[in-house]
XYZ file of N, CA and C in Angstrom:
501
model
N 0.845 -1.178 0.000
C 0.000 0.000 0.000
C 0.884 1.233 0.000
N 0.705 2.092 -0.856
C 1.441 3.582 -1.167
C 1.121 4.365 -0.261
N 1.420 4.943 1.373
C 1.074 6.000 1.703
C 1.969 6.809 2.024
N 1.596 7.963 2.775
C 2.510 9.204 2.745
C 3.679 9.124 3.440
N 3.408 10.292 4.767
C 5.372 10.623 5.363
C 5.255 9.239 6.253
N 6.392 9.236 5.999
C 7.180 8.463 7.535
C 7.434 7.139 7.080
N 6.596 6.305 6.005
C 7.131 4.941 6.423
C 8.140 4.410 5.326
N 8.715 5.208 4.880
C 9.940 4.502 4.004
C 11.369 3.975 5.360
N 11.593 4.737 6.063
C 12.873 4.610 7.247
C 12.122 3.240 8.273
N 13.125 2.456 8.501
C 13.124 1.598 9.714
C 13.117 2.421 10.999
N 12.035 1.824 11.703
C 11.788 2.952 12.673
C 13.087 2.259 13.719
N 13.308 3.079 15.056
C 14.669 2.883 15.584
C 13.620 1.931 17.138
N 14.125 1.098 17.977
C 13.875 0.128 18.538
C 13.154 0.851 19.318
N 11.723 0.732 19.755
C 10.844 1.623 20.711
C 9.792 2.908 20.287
N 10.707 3.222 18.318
C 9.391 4.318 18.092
C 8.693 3.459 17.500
N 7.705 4.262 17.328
C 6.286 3.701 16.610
C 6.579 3.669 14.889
N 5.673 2.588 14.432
C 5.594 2.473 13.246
C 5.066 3.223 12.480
N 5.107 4.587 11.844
C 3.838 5.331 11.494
C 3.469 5.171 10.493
N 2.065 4.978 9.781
C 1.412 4.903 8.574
C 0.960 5.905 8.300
N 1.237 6.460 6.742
C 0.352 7.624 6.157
C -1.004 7.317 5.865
N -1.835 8.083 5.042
C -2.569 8.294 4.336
C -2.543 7.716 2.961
N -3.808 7.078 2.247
C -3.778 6.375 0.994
C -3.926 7.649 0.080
N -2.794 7.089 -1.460
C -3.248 8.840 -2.009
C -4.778 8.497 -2.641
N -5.289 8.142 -2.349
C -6.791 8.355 -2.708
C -7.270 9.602 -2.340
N -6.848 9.710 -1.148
C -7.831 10.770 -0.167
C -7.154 12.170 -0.822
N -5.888 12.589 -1.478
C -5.442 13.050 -1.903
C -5.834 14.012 -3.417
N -6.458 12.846 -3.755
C -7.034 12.842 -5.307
C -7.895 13.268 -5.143
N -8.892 12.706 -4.255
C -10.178 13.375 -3.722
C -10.374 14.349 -3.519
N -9.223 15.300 -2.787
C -9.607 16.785 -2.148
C -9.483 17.500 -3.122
N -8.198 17.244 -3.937
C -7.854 18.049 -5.465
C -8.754 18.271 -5.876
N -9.760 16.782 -6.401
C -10.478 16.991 -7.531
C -11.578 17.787 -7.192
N -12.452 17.869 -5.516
C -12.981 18.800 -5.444
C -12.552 20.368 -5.288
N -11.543 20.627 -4.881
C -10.952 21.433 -5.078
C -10.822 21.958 -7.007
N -10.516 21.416 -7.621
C -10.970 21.716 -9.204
C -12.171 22.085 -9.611
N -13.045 21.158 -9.035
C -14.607 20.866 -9.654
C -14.904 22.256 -8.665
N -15.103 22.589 -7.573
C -15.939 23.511 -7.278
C -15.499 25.123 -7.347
N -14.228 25.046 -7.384
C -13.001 26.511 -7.680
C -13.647 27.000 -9.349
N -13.275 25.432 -9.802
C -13.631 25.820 -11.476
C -14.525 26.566 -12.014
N -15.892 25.523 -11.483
C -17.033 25.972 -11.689
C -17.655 27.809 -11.093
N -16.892 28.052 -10.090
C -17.319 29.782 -9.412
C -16.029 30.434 -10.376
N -14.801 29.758 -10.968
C -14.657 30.757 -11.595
C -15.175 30.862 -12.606
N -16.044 30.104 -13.708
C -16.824 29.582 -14.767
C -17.476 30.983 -14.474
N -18.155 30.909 -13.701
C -19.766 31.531 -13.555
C -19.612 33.125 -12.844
N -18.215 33.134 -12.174
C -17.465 34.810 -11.699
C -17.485 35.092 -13.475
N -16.694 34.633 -14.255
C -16.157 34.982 -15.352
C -17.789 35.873 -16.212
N -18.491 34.334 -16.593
C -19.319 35.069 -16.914
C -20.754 36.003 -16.808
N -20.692 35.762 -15.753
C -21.394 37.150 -15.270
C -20.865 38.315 -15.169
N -19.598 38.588 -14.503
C -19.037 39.964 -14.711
C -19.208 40.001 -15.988
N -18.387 39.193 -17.146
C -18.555 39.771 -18.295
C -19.403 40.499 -19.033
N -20.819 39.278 -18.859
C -22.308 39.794 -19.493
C -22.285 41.205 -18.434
N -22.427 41.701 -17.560
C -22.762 42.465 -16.677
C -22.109 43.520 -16.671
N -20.749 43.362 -16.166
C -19.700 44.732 -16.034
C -19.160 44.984 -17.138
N -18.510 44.144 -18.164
C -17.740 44.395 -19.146
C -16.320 42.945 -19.514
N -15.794 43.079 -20.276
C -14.668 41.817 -20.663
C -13.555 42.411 -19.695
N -13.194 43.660 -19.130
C -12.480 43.887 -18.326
C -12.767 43.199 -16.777
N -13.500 42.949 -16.674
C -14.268 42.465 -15.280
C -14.277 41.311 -15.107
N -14.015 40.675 -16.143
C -14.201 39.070 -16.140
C -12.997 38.372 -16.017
N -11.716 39.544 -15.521
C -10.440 39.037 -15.356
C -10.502 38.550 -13.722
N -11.550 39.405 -12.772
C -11.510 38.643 -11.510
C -11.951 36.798 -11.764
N -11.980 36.502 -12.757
C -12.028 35.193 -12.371
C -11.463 34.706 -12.197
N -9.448 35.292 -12.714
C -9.002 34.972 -12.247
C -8.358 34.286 -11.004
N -8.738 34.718 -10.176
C -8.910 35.075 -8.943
C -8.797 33.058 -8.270
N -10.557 32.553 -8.653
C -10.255 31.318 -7.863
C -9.422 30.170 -8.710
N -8.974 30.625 -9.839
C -7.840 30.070 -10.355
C -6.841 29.448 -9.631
N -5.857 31.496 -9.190
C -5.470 31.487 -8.286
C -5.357 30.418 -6.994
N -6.527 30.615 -6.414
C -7.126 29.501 -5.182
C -7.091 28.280 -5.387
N -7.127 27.872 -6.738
C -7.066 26.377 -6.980
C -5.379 25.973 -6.998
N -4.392 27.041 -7.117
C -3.044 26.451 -7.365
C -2.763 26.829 -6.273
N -3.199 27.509 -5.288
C -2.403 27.725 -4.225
C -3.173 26.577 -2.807
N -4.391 26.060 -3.661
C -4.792 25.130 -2.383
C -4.210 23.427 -3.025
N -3.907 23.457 -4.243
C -3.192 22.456 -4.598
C -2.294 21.534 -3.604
N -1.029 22.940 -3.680
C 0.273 22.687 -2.984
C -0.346 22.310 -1.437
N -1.214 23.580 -0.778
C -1.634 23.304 0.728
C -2.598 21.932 0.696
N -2.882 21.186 -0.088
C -3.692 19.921 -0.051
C -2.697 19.052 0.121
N -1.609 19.202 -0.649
C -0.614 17.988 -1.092
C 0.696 18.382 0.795
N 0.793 19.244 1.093
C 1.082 19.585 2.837
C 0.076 18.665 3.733
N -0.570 18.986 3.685
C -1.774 18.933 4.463
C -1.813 17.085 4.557
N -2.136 16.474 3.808
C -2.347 15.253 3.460
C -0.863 14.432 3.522
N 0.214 15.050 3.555
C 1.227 14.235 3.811
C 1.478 14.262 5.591
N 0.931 15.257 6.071
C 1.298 15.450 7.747
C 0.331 14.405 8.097
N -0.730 14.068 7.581
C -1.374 13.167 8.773
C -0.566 11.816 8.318
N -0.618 10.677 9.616
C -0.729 9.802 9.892
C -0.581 9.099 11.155
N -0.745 7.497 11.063
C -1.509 7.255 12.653
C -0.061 5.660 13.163
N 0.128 5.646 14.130
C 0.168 4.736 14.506
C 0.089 3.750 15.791
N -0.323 2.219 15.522
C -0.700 1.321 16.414
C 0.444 0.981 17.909
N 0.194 1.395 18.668
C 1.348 0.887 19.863
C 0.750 -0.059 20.763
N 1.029 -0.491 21.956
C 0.909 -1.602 23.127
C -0.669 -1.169 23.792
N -0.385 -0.178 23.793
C -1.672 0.549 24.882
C -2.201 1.471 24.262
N -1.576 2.254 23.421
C -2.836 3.366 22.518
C -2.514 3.335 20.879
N -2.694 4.185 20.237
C -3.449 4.655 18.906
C -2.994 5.980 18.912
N -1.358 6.409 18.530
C -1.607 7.730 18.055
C -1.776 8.564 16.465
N -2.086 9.628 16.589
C -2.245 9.961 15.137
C -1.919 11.335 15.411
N -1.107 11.797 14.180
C -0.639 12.878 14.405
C -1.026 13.655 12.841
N -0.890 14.983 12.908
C -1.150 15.667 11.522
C -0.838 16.928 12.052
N -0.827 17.852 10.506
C -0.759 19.634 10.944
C 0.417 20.007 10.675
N 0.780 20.761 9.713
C 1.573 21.402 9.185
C 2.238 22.491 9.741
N 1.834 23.513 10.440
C 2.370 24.997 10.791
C 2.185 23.963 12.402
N 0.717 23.879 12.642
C 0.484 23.331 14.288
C 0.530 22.236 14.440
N 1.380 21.459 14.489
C 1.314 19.902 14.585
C 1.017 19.244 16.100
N -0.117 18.486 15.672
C -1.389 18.207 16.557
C -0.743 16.616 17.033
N -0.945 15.851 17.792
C -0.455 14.705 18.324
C -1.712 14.177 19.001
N -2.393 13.302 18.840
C -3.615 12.506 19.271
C -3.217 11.620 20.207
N -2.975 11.109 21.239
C -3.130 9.655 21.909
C -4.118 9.130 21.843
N -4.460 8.035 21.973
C -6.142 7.427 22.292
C -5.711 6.120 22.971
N -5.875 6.368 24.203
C -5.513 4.751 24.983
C -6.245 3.588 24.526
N -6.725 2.573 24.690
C -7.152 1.416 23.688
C -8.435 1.423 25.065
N -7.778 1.307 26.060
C -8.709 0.833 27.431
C -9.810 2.478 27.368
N -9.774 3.559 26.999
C -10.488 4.412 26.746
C -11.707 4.457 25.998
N -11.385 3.776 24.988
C -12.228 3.641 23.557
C -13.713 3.014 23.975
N -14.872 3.879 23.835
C -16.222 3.067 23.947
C -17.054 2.789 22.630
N -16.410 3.553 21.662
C -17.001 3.449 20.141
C -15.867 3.642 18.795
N -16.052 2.570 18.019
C -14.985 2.613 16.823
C -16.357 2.220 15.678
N -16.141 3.465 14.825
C -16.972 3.219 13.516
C -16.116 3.853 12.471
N -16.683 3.044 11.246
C -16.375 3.457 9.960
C -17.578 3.904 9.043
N -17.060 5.316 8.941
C -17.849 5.772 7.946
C -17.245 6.137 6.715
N -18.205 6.433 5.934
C -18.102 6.440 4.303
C -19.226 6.986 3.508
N -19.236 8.693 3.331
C -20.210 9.319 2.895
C -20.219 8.668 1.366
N -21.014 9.781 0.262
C -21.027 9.014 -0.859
C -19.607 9.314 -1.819
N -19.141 10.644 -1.643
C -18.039 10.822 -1.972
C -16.996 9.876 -2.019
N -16.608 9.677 -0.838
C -15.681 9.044 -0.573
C -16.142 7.289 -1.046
N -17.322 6.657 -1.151
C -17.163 5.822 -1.498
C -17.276 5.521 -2.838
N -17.496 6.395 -3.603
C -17.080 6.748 -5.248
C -15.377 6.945 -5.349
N -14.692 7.119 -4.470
C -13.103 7.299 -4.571
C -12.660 5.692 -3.885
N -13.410 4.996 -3.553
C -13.105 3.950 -2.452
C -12.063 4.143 -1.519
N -12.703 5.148 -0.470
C -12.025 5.443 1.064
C -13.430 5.404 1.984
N -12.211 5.172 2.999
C -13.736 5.247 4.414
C -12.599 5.822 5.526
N -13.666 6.276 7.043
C -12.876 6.675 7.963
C -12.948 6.176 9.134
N -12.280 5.953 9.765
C -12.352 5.320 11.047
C -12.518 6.747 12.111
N -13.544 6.942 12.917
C -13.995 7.729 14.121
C -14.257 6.513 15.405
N -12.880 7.504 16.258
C -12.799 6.945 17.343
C -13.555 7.478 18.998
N -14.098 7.354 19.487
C -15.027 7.769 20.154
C -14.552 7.315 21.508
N -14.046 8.289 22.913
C -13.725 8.024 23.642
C -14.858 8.473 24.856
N -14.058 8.407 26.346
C -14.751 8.783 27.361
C -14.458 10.281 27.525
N -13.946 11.086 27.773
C -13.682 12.571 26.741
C -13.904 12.533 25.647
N -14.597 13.671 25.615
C -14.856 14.389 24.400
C -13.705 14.544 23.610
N -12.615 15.275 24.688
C -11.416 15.777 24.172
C -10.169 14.943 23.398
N -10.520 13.863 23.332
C -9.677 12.692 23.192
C -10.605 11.827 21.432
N -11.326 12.356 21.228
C -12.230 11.594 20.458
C -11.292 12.361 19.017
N -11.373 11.004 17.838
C -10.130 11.629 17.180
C -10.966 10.706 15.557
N -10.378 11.009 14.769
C -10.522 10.590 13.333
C -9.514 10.386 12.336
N -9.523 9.254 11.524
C -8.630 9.301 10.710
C -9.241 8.737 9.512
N -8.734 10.121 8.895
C -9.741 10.108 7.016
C -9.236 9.780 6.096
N -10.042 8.760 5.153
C -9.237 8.234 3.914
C -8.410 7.387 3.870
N -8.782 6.548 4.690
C -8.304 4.919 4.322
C -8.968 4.124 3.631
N -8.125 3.036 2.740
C -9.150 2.036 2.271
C -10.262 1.435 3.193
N -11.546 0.717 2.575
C -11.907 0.560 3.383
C -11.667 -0.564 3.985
N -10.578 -1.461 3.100
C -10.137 -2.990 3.994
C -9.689 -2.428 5.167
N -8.501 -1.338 4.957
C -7.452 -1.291 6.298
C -8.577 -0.882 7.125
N -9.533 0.072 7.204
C -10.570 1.243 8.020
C -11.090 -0.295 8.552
N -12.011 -1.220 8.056
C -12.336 -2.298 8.791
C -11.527 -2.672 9.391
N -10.262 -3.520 8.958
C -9.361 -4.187 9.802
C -8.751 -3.027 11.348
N -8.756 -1.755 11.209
C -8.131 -1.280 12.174
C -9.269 -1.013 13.146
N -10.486 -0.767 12.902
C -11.739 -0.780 13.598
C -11.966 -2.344 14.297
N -11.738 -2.776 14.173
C -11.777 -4.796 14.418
C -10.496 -5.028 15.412
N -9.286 -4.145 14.992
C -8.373 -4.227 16.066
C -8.337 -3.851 17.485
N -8.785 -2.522 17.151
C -9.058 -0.967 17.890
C -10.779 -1.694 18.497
N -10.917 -2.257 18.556
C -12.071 -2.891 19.575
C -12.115 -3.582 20.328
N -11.009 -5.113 19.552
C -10.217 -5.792 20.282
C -9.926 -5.793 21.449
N -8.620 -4.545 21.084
C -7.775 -4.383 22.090
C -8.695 -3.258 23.347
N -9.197 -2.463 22.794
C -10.310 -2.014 23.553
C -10.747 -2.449 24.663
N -11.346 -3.654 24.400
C -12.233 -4.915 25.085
C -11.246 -5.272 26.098
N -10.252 -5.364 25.328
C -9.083 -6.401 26.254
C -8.581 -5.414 27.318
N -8.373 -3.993 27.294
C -8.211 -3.376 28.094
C -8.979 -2.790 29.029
N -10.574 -2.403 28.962
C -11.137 -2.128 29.927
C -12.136 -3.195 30.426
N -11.606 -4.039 30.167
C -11.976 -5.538 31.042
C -11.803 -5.693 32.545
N -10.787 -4.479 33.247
C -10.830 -4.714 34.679
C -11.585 -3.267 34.913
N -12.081 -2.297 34.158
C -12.618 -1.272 34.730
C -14.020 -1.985 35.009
């Protein structure tokens, strides 16, 4: 499976294994990012035109613009996340400028689902939402296949189970 930062290096004895993101989820944001930028500059273009003049219809430029500059910040963005499995928790980390660090203890966990709006299952991705006893702790990870999203939901319950078995 092709995913993003971190897992080409042998991790060193004690760190975590980290897994990226499938570039599916990648493709996905682009292409809406195209399809809906496109289309408002389509329709900026021609309305100023009919309306103000052919000089006016250069602001359409504009979400052009927005489409190449959210390109690059999609292709950032989507390489910072990823998650990985340890002894006792589930971390996942992402965030580019603010880089965010998730724990999720396993013995915490009271709900693991996979969802998969229609989008995403026209790209074939799904997400695993992890649902803790805090609010604050409740975490997501978007755009996995949906084999791995099952298999890590099936794990992440597992071990779950196995840990708050003496609470």
């Amino acid at each position: 499976m092709e995913t993003g930062s971190g897992q080409d290096t042998e991790p060193a004895a004690g760190e975590p294994v980290w897994i990226g993101l499938p570039p599916g989820l990648l493709r996905m944001r682009r292409l809406l990012l195209v399809v809906w930028l496109g289309l408002i500059a389509l329709a900026l273009g021609g309305l100023l035109g009919l309306f103000a003049g052919p000089g006016w219809a250069a602001f359409a430029l504009l979400p052009l613009a927005v489409i190449a500059w959210g390109w690059v910040m999609l292709g950032r963005n989507w390489a910072s996340w990823r998650y990985a499995e340890r002894a006792d928790d589930l971390l996942i980390s992402r965030g580019v400028l603010w880089r965010e660090e998730t724990v999720v203890p396993y013995g915490r966990m009271q709900l693991v689902e996979v969802t998969s709006g229609p989008v995403e299952r026209h790209f074939g991705l799904a997400s695993v939402q992890l649902h803790t006893a805090a609010a604050a702790t409740d975490a997501t990870i978007p755009g996995l296949d949906p084999a791995e999203a099952e298999r890590l939901r099936d794990r992440l319950t597992e071990l779950g189970e196995a840990r708050s078995a003496g609470l």
